PDB file of C-alpha atoms in Angstrom:
ATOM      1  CA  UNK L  10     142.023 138.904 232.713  1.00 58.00           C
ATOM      2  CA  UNK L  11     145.883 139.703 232.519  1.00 72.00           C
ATOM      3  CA  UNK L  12     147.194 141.755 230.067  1.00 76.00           C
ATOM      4  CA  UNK L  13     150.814 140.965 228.544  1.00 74.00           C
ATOM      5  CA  UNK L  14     152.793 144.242 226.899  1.00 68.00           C
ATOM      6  CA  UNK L  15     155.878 143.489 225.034  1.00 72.00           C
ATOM      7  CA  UNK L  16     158.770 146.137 225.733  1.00 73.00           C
ATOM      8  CA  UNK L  17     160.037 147.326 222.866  1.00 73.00           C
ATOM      9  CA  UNK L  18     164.014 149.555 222.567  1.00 75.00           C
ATOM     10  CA  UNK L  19     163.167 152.817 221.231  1.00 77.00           C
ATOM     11  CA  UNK L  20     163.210 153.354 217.681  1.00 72.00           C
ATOM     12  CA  UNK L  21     167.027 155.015 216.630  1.00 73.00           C
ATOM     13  CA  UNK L  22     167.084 156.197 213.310  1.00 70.00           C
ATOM     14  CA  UNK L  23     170.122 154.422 210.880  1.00 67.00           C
ATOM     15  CA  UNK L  24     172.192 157.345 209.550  1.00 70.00           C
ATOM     16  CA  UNK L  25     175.248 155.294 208.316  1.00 71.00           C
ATOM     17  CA  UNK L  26     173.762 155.423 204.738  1.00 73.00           C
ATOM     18  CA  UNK L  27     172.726 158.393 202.635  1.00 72.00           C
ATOM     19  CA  UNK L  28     169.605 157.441 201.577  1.00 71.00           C
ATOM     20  CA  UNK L  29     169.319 159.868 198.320  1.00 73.00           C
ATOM     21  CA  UNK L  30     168.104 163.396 198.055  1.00 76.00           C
ATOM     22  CA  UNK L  31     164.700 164.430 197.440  1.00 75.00           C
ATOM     23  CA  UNK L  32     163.518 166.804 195.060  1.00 77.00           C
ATOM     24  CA  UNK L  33     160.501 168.076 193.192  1.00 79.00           C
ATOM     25  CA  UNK L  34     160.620 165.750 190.894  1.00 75.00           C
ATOM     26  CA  UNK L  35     160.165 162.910 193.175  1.00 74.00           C
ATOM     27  CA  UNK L  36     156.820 164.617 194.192  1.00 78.00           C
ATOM     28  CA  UNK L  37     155.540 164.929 190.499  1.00 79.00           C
ATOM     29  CA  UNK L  38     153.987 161.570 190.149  1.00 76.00           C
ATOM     30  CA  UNK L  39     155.247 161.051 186.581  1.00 78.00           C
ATOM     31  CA  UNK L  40     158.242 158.388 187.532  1.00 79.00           C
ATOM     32  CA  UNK L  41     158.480 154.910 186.222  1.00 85.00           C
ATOM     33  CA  UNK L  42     159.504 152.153 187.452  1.00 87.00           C
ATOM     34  CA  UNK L  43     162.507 152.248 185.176  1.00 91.00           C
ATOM     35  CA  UNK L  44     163.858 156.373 186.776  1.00 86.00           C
ATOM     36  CA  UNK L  45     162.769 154.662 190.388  1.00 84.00           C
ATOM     37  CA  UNK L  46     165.024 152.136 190.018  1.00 88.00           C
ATOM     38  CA  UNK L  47     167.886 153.980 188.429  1.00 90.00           C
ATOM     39  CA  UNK L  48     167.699 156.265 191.160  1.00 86.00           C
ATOM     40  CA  UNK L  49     167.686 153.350 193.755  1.00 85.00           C
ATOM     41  CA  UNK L  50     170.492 151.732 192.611  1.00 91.00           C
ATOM     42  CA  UNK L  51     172.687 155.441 191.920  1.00 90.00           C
ATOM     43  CA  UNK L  52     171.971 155.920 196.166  1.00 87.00           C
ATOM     44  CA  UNK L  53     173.093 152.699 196.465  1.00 89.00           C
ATOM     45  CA  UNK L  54     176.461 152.795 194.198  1.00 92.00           C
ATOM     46  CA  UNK L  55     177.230 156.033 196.403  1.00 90.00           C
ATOM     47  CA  UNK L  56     177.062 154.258 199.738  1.00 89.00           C
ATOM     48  CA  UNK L  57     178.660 151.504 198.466  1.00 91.00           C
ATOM     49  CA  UNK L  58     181.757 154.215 197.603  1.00 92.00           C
ATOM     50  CA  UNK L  59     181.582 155.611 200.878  1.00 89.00           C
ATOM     51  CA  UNK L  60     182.075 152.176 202.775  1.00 89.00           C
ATOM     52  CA  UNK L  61     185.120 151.733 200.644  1.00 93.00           C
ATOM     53  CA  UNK L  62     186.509 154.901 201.548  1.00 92.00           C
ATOM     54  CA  UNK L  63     185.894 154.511 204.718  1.00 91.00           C
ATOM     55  CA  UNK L  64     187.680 150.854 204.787  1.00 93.00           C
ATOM     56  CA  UNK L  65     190.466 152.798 202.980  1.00 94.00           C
ATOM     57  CA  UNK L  66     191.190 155.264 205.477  1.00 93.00           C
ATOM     58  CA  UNK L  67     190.722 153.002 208.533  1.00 93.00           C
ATOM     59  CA  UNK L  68     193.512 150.868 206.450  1.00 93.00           C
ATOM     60  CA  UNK L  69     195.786 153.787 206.208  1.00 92.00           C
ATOM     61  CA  UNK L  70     195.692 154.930 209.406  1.00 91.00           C
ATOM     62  CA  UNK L  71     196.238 151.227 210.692  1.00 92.00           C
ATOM     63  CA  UNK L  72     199.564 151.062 208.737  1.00 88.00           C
ATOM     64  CA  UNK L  73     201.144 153.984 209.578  1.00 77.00           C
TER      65      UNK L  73
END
């Protein structure tokens, strides 16, 4: 019997976004899905921000 194995790249982590900060009270258990969310979307808003800055400065040093 043959045996087929499916090569796979290795895995390279994604560190173009921030991905939020832990802290002790993300460990607590006591979150909702209301302070999940919120805190979601704030990591989210600050990537967001950083892309734009990052467009902005790639546009400035294009025009000089």
């Amino acid at each position: 019997m043959t045996e087929t194995f499916f090569r796979t790249s290795k895995y390279q982590a994604n560190h173009s976004t921030f991905g939020g900060e832990l802290s002790s009270f993300d460990f607590d258990g006591h979150h909702t899905m209301t302070t999940m969310a919120k805190k979601i979307m704030k990591d989210y808003a600050f990537d967001r921000q950083c892309g734009k800055n990052i467009k902005t400065i790639r546009q400035y040093k294009e025009a000089k």
